Amino acid sequence: MPVHSREKKENNHDEMEVDYGENEGSSSEEEETESSSVSEEGDSSEMDDEDCERRRMECLDEMSNLEKQFTDLKDQLYKERLSQVDAKLQEVIAGKAPEYLEPLAALQENMQIRTKVAGIYRELCLESVKNKYECEIQASRQHCEVVPTISH
């Protein structure tokens, strides 16, 4: 990668010369840049290694910086969500949360209906037991009245 960047720098240098209108001596300057490139090729492996190591260190620093930012943002998001959950919990405890009040109202309505039905059922059961009791009493009276007349 550094080789490409060096070539780009050289290309930019050539373009700058064209932009400034120094076309007259461009052929000799091109030869100088080519000869300097050839002489740098011997040093290029050292420069490439140094550039690669420097670039690698920059990338590692950038990566650790990004990881730290990510961790900080993750912690901040966790704290924000935790505070939102705590706020909702306080609303529920205070009885002000709509997510709590709507189901609670439905449950209370169901409870009232079931309580009424259970009350009516209880009254009917009591009435039935009273009727059975009265039937038994009436049956025993009739039985008592009938039995003495048969034995005389």
CSV table of C-alpha atoms in Angstrom, one decimal:
chain,number,residue,atom,x,y,z
A,1,MET,CA,0.0,0.0,0.0
A,2,PRO,CA,2.8,2.5,0.8
A,3,VAL,CA,4.2,1.8,-2.7
A,4,HIS,CA,1.0,3.0,-4.3
A,5,SER,CA,0.9,6.1,-2.1
A,6,ARG,CA,4.5,6.9,-3.1
A,7,GLU,CA,3.6,6.5,-6.8
A,8,LYS,CA,0.6,8.8,-6.3
A,9,LYS,CA,2.9,11.4,-4.6
A,10,GLU,CA,5.2,11.2,-7.6
A,11,ASN,CA,2.3,11.4,-10.0
A,12,ASN,CA,1.0,14.4,-8.1
A,13,HIS,CA,4.4,16.0,-8.3
A,14,ASP,CA,4.4,15.5,-12.1
A,15,GLU,CA,0.9,16.9,-12.4
A,16,MET,CA,1.9,19.9,-10.3
A,17,GLU,CA,4.7,20.6,-12.7
A,18,VAL,CA,2.3,20.5,-15.7
A,19,ASP,CA,-0.1,22.8,-13.8
A,20,TYR,CA,2.6,25.4,-13.3
A,21,GLY,CA,3.5,25.4,-17.0
A,22,GLU,CA,7.1,24.0,-16.6
A,23,ASN,CA,6.7,21.7,-19.5
A,24,GLU,CA,10.1,22.8,-21.1
A,25,GLY,CA,12.3,20.8,-18.7
A,26,SER,CA,9.9,18.0,-17.9
A,27,SER,CA,11.8,15.3,-19.8
A,28,SER,CA,15.0,15.8,-17.8
A,29,GLU,CA,13.0,16.0,-14.6
A,30,GLU,CA,11.2,12.8,-15.5
A,31,GLU,CA,14.6,11.1,-15.9
A,32,GLU,CA,15.7,12.5,-12.5
A,33,THR,CA,12.5,11.1,-10.8
A,34,GLU,CA,13.0,7.8,-12.5
A,35,SER,CA,16.7,7.6,-11.4
A,36,SER,CA,15.7,8.7,-7.9
A,37,SER,CA,13.0,6.0,-7.9
A,38,VAL,CA,15.6,3.4,-8.9
A,39,SER,CA,17.9,4.5,-6.2
A,40,GLU,CA,15.1,4.5,-3.7
A,41,GLU,CA,14.2,0.9,-4.6
A,42,GLY,CA,17.1,-0.3,-2.6
A,43,ASP,CA,15.9,1.7,0.3
A,44,SER,CA,12.2,1.0,-0.5
A,45,SER,CA,12.1,-2.3,1.3
A,46,GLU,CA,13.4,-0.6,4.5
A,47,MET,CA,11.0,2.3,4.0
A,48,ASP,CA,8.1,-0.1,3.2
A,49,ASP,CA,8.8,-2.1,6.4
A,50,GLU,CA,9.0,1.1,8.4
A,51,ASP,CA,5.9,2.6,6.7
A,52,CYS,CA,4.0,-0.7,7.1
A,53,GLU,CA,5.0,-0.8,10.8
A,54,ARG,CA,4.0,2.8,11.3
A,55,ARG,CA,0.8,2.3,9.5
A,56,ARG,CA,0.0,-0.8,11.5
A,57,MET,CA,0.6,1.0,14.7
A,58,GLU,CA,-1.7,3.8,13.5
A,59,CYS,CA,-4.4,1.3,12.7
A,60,LEU,CA,-4.0,-0.4,16.0
A,61,ASP,CA,-4.2,2.9,17.8
A,62,GLU,CA,-7.3,3.8,15.8
A,63,MET,CA,-8.9,0.4,16.5
A,64,SER,CA,-8.3,0.7,20.2
A,65,ASN,CA,-9.7,4.2,20.2
A,66,LEU,CA,-12.8,2.9,18.3
A,67,GLU,CA,-13.2,0.0,20.7
A,68,LYS,CA,-13.0,2.4,23.7
A,69,GLN,CA,-15.6,4.7,22.1
A,70,PHE,CA,-17.8,1.6,21.4
A,71,THR,CA,-17.5,0.5,25.0
A,72,ASP,CA,-18.3,4.0,26.3
A,73,LEU,CA,-21.4,4.2,24.1
A,74,LYS,CA,-22.5,0.8,25.1
A,75,ASP,CA,-22.2,1.7,28.8
A,76,GLN,CA,-24.0,5.0,28.2
A,77,LEU,CA,-26.9,3.2,26.4
A,78,TYR,CA,-27.1,0.6,29.2
A,79,LYS,CA,-27.3,3.4,31.8
A,80,GLU,CA,-30.0,5.2,29.7
A,81,ARG,CA,-32.1,2.1,29.3
A,82,LEU,CA,-31.7,1.3,33.0
A,83,SER,CA,-32.9,4.8,34.0
A,84,GLN,CA,-35.9,4.4,31.6
A,85,VAL,CA,-36.8,1.1,33.2
A,86,ASP,CA,-36.5,2.6,36.6
A,87,ALA,CA,-38.7,5.5,35.6
A,88,LYS,CA,-41.3,3.1,34.3
A,89,LEU,CA,-41.1,1.1,37.5
A,90,GLN,CA,-41.7,4.3,39.5
A,91,GLU,CA,-44.7,5.1,37.3
A,92,VAL,CA,-46.1,1.6,37.9
A,93,ILE,CA,-45.6,1.8,41.6
A,94,ALA,CA,-47.3,5.2,41.6
A,95,GLY,CA,-50.1,3.8,39.5
A,96,LYS,CA,-49.6,6.3,36.7
A,97,ALA,CA,-48.2,4.1,33.9
A,98,PRO,CA,-50.7,3.6,31.0
A,99,GLU,CA,-49.1,0.2,30.2
A,100,TYR,CA,-50.1,-0.8,33.8
A,101,LEU,CA,-53.5,1.1,34.1
A,102,GLU,CA,-55.2,-0.3,30.9
A,103,PRO,CA,-54.7,-4.0,31.8
A,104,LEU,CA,-55.5,-3.3,35.4
A,105,ALA,CA,-58.8,-1.7,34.4
A,106,ALA,CA,-59.6,-4.7,32.3
A,107,LEU,CA,-58.7,-7.1,35.2
A,108,GLN,CA,-60.8,-5.1,37.6
A,109,GLU,CA,-63.8,-5.1,35.3
A,110,ASN,CA,-63.4,-8.9,34.9
A,111,MET,CA,-63.1,-9.2,38.7
A,112,GLN,CA,-66.3,-7.2,39.2
A,113,ILE,CA,-68.2,-9.4,36.7
A,114,ARG,CA,-67.0,-12.6,38.3
A,115,THR,CA,-67.8,-11.3,41.8
A,116,LYS,CA,-71.4,-10.5,40.7
A,117,VAL,CA,-71.7,-13.9,39.0
A,118,ALA,CA,-70.3,-15.6,42.1
A,119,GLY,CA,-72.7,-13.6,44.3
A,120,ILE,CA,-75.7,-14.6,42.2
A,121,TYR,CA,-74.6,-18.3,42.2
A,122,ARG,CA,-74.2,-18.2,46.0
A,123,GLU,CA,-77.6,-16.8,46.4
A,124,LEU,CA,-79.1,-19.4,44.1
A,125,CYS,CA,-77.2,-22.2,46.0
A,126,LEU,CA,-78.5,-20.9,49.3
A,127,GLU,CA,-82.0,-20.7,48.0
A,128,SER,CA,-81.7,-24.2,46.7
A,129,VAL,CA,-80.5,-25.5,50.1
A,130,LYS,CA,-83.3,-23.6,51.8
A,131,ASN,CA,-85.8,-25.2,49.4
A,132,LYS,CA,-84.4,-28.7,50.0
A,133,TYR,CA,-84.6,-28.1,53.8
A,134,GLU,CA,-88.2,-26.9,53.6
A,135,CYS,CA,-89.0,-29.9,51.4
A,136,GLU,CA,-87.4,-32.3,53.9
A,137,ILE,CA,-89.4,-30.6,56.8
A,138,GLN,CA,-92.6,-30.8,54.8
A,139,ALA,CA,-91.9,-34.4,53.9
A,140,SER,CA,-91.2,-35.4,57.5
A,141,ARG,CA,-94.4,-33.6,58.7
A,142,GLN,CA,-96.5,-35.4,56.1
A,143,HIS,CA,-94.8,-38.7,57.0
A,144,CYS,CA,-95.5,-38.1,60.7
A,145,GLU,CA,-99.1,-37.3,59.9
A,146,VAL,CA,-99.6,-40.4,57.7
A,147,VAL,CA,-97.8,-42.9,59.9
A,148,PRO,CA,-100.0,-42.6,63.1
A,149,THR,CA,-103.2,-43.0,61.2
A,150,ILE,CA,-102.1,-46.2,59.7
A,151,SER,CA,-101.1,-47.8,63.0
A,152,HIS,CA,-104.6,-47.2,64.7
